[in-house]
mmCIF file of C-alpha atoms and ligand atoms in Angstrom:
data_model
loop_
_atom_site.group_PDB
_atom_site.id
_atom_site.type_symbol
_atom_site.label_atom_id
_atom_site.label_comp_id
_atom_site.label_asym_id
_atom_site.label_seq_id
_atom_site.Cartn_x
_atom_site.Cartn_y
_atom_site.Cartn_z
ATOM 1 C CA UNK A 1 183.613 86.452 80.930
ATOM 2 C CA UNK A 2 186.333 88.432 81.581
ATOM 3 C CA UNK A 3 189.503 87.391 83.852
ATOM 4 C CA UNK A 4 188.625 89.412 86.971
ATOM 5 C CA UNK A 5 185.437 87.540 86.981
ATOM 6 C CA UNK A 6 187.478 84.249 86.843
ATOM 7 C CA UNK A 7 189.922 85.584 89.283
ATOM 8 C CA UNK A 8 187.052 86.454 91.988
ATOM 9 C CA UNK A 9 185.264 82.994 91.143
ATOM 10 C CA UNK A 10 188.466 81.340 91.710
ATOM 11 C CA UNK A 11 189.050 83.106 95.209
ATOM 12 C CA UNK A 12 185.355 82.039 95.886
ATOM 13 C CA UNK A 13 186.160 78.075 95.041
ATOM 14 C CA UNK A 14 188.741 77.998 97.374
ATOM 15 C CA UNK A 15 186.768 80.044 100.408
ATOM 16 C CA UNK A 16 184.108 77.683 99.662
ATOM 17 C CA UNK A 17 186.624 74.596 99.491
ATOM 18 C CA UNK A 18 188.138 75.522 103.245
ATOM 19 C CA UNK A 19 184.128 75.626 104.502
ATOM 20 C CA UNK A 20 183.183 72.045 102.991
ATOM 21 C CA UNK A 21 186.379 70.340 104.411
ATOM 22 C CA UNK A 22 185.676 72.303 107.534
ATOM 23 C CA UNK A 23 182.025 70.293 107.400
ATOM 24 C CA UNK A 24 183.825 67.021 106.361
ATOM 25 C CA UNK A 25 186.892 67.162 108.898
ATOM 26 C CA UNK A 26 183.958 67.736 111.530
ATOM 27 C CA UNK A 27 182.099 64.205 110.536
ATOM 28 C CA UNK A 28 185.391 62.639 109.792
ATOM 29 C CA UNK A 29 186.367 63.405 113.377
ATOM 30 C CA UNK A 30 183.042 62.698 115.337
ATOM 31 C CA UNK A 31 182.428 59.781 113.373
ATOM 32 C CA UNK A 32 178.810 60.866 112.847
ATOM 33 C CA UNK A 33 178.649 60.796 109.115
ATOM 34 C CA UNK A 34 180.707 58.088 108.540
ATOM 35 C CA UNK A 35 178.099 55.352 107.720
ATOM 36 C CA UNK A 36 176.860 55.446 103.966
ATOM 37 C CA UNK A 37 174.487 53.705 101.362
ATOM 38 C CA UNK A 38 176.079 52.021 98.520
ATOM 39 C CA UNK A 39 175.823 53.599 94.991
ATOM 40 C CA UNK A 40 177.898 50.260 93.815
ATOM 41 C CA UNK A 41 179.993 47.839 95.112
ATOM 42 C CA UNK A 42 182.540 49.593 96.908
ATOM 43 C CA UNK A 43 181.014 52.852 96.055
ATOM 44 C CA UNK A 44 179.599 54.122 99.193
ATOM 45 C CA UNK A 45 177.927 57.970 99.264
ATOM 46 C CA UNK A 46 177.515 58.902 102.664
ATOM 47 C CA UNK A 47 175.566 61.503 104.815
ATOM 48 C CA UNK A 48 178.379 64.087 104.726
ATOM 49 C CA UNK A 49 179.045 63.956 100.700
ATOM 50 C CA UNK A 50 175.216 65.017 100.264
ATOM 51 C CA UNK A 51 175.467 67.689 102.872
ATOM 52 C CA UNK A 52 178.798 69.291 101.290
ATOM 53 C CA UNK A 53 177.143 68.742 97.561
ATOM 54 C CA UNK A 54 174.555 70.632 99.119
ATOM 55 C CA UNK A 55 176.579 73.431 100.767
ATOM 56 C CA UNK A 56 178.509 73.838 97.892
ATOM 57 C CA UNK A 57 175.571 74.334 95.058
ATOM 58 C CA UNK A 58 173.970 76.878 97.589
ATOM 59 C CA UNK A 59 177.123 78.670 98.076
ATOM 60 C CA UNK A 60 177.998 78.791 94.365
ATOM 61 C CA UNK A 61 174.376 79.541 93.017
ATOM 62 C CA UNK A 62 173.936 82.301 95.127
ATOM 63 C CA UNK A 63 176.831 84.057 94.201
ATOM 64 C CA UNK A 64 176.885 83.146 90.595
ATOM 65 C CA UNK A 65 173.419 82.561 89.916
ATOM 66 C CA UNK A 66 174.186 82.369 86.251
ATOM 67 C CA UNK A 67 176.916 80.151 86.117
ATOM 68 C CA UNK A 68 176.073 75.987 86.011
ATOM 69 C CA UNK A 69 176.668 73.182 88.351
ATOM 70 C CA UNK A 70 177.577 70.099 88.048
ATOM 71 C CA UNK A 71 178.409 67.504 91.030
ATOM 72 C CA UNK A 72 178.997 64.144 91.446
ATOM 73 C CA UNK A 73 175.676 63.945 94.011
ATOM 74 C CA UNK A 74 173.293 65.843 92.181
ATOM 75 C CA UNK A 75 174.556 65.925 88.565
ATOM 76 C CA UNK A 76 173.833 68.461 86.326
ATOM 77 C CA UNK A 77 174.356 69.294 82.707
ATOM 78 C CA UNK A 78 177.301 71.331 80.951
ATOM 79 C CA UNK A 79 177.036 75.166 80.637
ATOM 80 C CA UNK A 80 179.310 77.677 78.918
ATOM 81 C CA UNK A 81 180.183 78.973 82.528
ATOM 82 C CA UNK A 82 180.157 75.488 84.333
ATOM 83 C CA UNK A 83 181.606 74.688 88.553
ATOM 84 C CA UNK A 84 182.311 70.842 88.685
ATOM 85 C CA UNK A 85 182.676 69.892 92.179
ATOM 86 C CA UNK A 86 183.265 66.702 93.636
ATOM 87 C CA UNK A 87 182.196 66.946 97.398
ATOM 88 C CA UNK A 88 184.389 64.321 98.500
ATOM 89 C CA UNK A 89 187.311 62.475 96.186
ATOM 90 C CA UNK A 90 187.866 59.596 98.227
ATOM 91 C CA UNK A 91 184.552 58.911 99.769
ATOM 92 C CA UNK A 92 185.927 54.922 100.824
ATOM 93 C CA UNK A 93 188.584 56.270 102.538
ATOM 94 C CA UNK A 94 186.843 58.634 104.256
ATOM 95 C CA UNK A 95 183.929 56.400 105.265
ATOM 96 C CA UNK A 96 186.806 54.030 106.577
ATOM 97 C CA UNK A 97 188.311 56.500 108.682
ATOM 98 C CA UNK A 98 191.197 56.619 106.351
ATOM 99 C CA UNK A 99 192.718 60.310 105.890
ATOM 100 C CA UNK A 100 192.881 60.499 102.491
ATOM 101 C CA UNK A 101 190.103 62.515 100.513
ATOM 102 C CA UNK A 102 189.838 65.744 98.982
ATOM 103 C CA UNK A 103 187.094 68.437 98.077
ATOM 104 C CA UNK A 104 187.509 69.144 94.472
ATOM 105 C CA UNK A 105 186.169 72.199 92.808
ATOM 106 C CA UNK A 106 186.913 73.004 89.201
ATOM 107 C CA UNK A 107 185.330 76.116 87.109
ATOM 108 C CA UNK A 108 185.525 75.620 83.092
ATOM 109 C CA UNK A 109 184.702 78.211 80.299
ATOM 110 C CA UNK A 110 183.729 77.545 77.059
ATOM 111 C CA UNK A 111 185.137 73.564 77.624
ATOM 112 C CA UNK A 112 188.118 74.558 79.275
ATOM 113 C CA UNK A 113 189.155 74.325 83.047
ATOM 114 C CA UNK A 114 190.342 77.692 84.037
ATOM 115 C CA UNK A 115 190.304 77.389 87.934
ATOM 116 C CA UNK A 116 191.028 74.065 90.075
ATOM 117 C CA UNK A 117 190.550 73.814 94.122
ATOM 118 C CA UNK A 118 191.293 71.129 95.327
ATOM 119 C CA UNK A 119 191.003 70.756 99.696
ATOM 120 C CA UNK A 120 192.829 68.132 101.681
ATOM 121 C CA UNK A 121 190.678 69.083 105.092
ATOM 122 C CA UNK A 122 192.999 66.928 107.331
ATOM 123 C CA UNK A 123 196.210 68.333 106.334
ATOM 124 C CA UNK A 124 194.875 71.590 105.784
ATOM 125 C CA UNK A 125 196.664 71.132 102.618
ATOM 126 C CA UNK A 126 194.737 73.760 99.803
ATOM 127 C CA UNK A 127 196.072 73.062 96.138
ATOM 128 C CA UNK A 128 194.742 75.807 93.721
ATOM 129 C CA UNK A 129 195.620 76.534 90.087
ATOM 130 C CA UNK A 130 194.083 79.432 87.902
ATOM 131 C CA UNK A 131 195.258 78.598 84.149
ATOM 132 C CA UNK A 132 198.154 80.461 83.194
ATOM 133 C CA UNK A 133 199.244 81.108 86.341
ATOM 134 C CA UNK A 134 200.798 78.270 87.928
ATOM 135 C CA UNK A 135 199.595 75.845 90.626
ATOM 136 C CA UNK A 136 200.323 76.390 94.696
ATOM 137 C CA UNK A 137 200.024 74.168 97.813
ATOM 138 C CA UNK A 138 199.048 76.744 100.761
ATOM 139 C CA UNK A 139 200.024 79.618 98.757
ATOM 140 C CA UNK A 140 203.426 78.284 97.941
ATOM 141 C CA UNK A 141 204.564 77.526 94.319
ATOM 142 C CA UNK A 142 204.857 73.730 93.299
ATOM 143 C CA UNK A 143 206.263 72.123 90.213
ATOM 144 C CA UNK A 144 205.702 68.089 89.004
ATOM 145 C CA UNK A 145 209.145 65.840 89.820
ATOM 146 C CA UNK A 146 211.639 65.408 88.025
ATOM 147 C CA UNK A 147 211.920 61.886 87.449
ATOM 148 C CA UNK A 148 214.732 60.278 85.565
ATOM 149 C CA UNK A 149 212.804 57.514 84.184
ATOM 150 C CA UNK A 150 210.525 54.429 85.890
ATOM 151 C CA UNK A 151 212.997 52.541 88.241
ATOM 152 C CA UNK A 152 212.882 56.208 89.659
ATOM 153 C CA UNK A 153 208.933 57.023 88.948
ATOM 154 C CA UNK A 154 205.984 55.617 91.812
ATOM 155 C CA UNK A 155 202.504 56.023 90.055
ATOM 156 C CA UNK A 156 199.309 55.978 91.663
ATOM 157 C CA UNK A 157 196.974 53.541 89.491
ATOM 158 C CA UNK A 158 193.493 54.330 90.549
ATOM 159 C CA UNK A 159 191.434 51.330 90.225
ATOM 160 C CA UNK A 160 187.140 51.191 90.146
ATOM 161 C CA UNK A 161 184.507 47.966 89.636
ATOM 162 C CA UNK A 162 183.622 50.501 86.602
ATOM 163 C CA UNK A 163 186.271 48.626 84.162
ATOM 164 C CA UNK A 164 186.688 45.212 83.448
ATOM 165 C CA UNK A 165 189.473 43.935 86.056
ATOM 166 C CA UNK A 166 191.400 42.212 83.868
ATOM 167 C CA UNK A 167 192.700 45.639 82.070
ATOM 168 C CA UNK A 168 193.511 46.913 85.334
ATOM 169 C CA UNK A 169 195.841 43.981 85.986
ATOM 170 C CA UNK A 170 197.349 44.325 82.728
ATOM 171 C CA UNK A 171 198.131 47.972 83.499
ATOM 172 C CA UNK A 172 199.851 46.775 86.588
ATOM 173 C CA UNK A 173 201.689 44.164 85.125
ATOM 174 C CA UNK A 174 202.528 46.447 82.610
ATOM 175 C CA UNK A 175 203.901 49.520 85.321
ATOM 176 C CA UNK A 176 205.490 46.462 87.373
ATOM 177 C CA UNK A 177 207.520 45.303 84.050
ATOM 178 C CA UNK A 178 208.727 48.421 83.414
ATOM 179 C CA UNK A 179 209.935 48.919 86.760
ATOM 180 C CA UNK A 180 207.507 51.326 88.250
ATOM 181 C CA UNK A 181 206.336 51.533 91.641
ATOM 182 C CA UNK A 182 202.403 51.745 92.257
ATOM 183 C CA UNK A 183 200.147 53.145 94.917
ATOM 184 C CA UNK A 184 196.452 53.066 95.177
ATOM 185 C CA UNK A 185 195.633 55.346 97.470
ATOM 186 C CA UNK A 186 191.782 55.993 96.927
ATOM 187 C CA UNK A 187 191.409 59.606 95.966
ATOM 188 C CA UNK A 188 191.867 60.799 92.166
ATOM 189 C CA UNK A 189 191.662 64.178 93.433
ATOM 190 C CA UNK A 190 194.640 63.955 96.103
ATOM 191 C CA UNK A 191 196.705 61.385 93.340
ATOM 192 C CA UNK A 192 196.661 64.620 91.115
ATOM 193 C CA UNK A 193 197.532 66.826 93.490
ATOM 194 C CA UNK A 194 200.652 64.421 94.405
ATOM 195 C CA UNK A 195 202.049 64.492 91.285
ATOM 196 C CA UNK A 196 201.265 68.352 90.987
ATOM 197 C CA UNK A 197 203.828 69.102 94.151
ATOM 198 C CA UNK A 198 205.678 65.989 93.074
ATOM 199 C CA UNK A 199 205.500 63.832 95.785
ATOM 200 C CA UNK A 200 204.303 61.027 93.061
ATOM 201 C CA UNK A 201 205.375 60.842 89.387
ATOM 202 C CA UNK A 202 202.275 59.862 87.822
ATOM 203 C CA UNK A 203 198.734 59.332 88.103
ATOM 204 C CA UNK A 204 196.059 56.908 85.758
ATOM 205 C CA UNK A 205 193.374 55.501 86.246
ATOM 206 C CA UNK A 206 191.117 53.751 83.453
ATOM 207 C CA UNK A 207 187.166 55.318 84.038
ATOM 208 C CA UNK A 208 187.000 58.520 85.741
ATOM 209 C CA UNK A 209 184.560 60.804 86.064
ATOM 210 C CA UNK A 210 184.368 65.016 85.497
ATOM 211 C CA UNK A 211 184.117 66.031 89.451
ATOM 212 C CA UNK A 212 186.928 63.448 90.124
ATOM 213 C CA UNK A 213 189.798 65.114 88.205
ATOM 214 C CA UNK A 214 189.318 68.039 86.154
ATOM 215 C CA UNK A 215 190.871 70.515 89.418
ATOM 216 C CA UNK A 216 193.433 68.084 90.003
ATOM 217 C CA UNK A 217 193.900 67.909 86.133
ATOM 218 C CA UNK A 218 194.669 71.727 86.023
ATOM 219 C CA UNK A 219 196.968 71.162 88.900
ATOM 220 C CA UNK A 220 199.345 69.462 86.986
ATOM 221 C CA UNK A 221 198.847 71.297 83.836
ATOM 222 C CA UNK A 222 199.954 74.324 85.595
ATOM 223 C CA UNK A 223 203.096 72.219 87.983
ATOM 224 C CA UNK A 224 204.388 71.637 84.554
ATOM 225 C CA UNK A 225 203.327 68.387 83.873
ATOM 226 C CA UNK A 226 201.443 66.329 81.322
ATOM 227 C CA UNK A 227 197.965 65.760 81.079
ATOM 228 C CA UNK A 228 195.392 63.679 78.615
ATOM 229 C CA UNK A 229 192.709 65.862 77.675
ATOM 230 C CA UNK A 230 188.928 65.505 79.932
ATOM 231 C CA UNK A 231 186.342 66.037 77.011
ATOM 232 C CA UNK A 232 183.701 68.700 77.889
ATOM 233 C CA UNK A 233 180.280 69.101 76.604
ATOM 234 C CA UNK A 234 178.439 66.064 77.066
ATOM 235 C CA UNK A 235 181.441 64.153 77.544
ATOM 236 C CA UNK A 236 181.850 65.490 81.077
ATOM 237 C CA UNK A 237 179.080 63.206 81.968
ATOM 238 C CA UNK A 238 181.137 60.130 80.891
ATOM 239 C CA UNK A 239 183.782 58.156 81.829
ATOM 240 C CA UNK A 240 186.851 58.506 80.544
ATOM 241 C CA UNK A 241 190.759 57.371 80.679
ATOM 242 C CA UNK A 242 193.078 59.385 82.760
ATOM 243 C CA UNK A 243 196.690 60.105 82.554
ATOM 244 C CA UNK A 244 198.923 63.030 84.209
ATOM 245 C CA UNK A 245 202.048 63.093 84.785
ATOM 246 C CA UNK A 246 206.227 64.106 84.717
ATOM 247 C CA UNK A 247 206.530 64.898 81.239
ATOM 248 C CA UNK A 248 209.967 62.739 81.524
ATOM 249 C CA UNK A 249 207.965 59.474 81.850
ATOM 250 C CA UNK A 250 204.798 60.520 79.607
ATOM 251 C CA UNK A 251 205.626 58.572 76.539
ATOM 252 C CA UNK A 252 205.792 55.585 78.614
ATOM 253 C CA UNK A 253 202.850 55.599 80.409
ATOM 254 C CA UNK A 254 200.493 57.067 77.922
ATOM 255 C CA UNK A 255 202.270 53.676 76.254
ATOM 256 C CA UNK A 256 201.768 50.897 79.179
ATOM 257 C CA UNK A 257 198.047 52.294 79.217
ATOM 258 C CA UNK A 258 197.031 51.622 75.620
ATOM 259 C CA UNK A 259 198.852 48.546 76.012
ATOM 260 C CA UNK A 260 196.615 47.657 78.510
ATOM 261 C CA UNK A 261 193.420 48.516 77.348
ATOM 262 C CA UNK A 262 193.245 49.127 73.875
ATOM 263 C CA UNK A 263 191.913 47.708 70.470
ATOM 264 C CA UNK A 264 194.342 47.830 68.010
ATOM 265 C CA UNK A 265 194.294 51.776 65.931
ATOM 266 C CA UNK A 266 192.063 53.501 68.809
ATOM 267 C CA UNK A 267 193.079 56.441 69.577
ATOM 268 C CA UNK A 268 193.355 56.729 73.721
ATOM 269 C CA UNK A 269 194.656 59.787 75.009
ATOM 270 C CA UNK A 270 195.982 63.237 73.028
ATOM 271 C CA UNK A 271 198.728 65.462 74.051
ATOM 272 C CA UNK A 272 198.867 69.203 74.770
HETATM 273 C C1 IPD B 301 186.626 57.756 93.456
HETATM 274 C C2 IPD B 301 188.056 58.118 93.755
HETATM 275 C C3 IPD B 301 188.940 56.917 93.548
HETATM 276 C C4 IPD B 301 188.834 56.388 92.146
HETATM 277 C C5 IPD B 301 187.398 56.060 91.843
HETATM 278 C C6 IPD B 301 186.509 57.286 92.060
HETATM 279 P P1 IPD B 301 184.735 59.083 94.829
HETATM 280 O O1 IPD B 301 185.788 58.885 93.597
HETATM 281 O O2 IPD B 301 188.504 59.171 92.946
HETATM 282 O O3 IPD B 301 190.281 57.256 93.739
HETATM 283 O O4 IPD B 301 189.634 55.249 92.018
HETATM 284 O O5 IPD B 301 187.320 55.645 90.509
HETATM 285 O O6 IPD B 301 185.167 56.924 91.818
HETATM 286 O O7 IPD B 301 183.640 58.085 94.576
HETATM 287 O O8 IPD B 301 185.476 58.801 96.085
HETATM 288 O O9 IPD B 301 184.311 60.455 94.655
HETATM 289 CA CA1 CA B 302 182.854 61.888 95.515
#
């Protein structure tokens, strides 16, 4: 695959991202589609995440009918030319009525991310990265903060009933000792993209899946921050510890983290 062919695909994500949120902001105003089944506790999937998965694997397989899919609704399996898409990041918040979600599209080649989309339909906010290239907000360059350390850092700490709750408090404890401030604002997608145009320092969040953060991941990457490395292959099925941030504060959270969670000479998260 050549780079024009990543280039149009990532021109495509984003045309394709503005058209789902379009579908979304429609239920999310109208109220229509806001009632869901549970997956899990606290893990609702409602009538408008199906219809975008939907939309999105039509629009994608019939313009790149060789490429593979993978989405948080209707899975999939990993492919040498592989779209992960997340139809919405943030589906509590949006079945609350809360404004905070995010499409998420991601394209990978050979087990790396090379494109990342990812759609804040309210704001109208579009955050794209192609890899080597930088990352934009509406077209306009962004860059990761500058913090000077954690009395200065906030971090969103997303939290799921996926991991035992008791490593979640220690990781709070552990960002409250250090003098961190923490948000949990519901969307891994839209937490990446924060720290990618550095309105937040840092992201983590213990058990996260593929479609949740490998666009948002790029984002970062390419704002000039830090990221832990997503496995591919079959590990994009699988849950997995998540870390991006200001490289000024890295050592310290990639620290509080395996504080918090792990066994003694496990190795948690690499660096680039
Ligand atoms: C969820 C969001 C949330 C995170 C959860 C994810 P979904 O994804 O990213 O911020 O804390 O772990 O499952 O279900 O809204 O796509
Ligand atoms: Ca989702």
């Amino acid at each position: 695959m050549t780079g024009n062919d990543i280039d149009r695909r990532h021109r495509f994500a984003q045309d394709c991202a503005r058209q789902a949120g379009a579908i979304a902001r429609h239920y999310f105003r109208s109220g229509e589609a806001l009632s869901s089944a549970e997956k899990g506790r606290h893990d609702p999937v409602t009538q408008a995440d199906l219809e975008i998965d939907r939309f999105l694997i039509d629009q994608l397989a019939g313009a790149f009918p060789a490429d593979g899919i993978l989405t948080e609704e209707t899975g999939g399996s990993p492919a040498r030319h592989l779209w992960v898409i997340d139809p919405i990041d943030g589906t509590l918040n949006f079945a609350r009525g809360i404004a905070h979600f995010a499409v998420s599209i991601a394209f990978c080649v050979d087990g790396q991310t090379e494109s990342g989309v990812v759609y804040d339909p309210v704001s109208n906010e579009i955050f794209t990265a192609r890899r080597g290239q930088g990352a934009f907000c509406n077209g306009r360059p962004i860059r990761v903060r500058a913090a000077r350390g954690p009395s200065d850092a906030i971090v969103d700490a997303g939290y799921s009933l996926r991991h035992p709750a008791a490593d979640y408090l220690g990781l709070i404890g552990n960002l409250l000792g250090q003098g961190y401030a923490f948000v949990q604002n519901g969307s891994a997608a839209m937490g990446l993209a924060a720290v990618a145009c550095g309105r937040i320092d840092g992201f983590c969040e213990l058990s996260l899946k593929s479609w949740d953060v490998l666009a948002g991941l790029l984002l970062v990457e390419e704002a000039g921050g830090w990221t832990s490395d997503f496995p591919h292959g079959p590990g994009l099925l699988e849950n997995h510890k998540v870390l991006a941030c200001t490289p000024s504060i890295r050592q310290s959270l990639q620290d509080l983290m395996l504080a918090a969670t792990t066994p003694r000479g496990e190795t948690l998260l690499s660096s680039r």
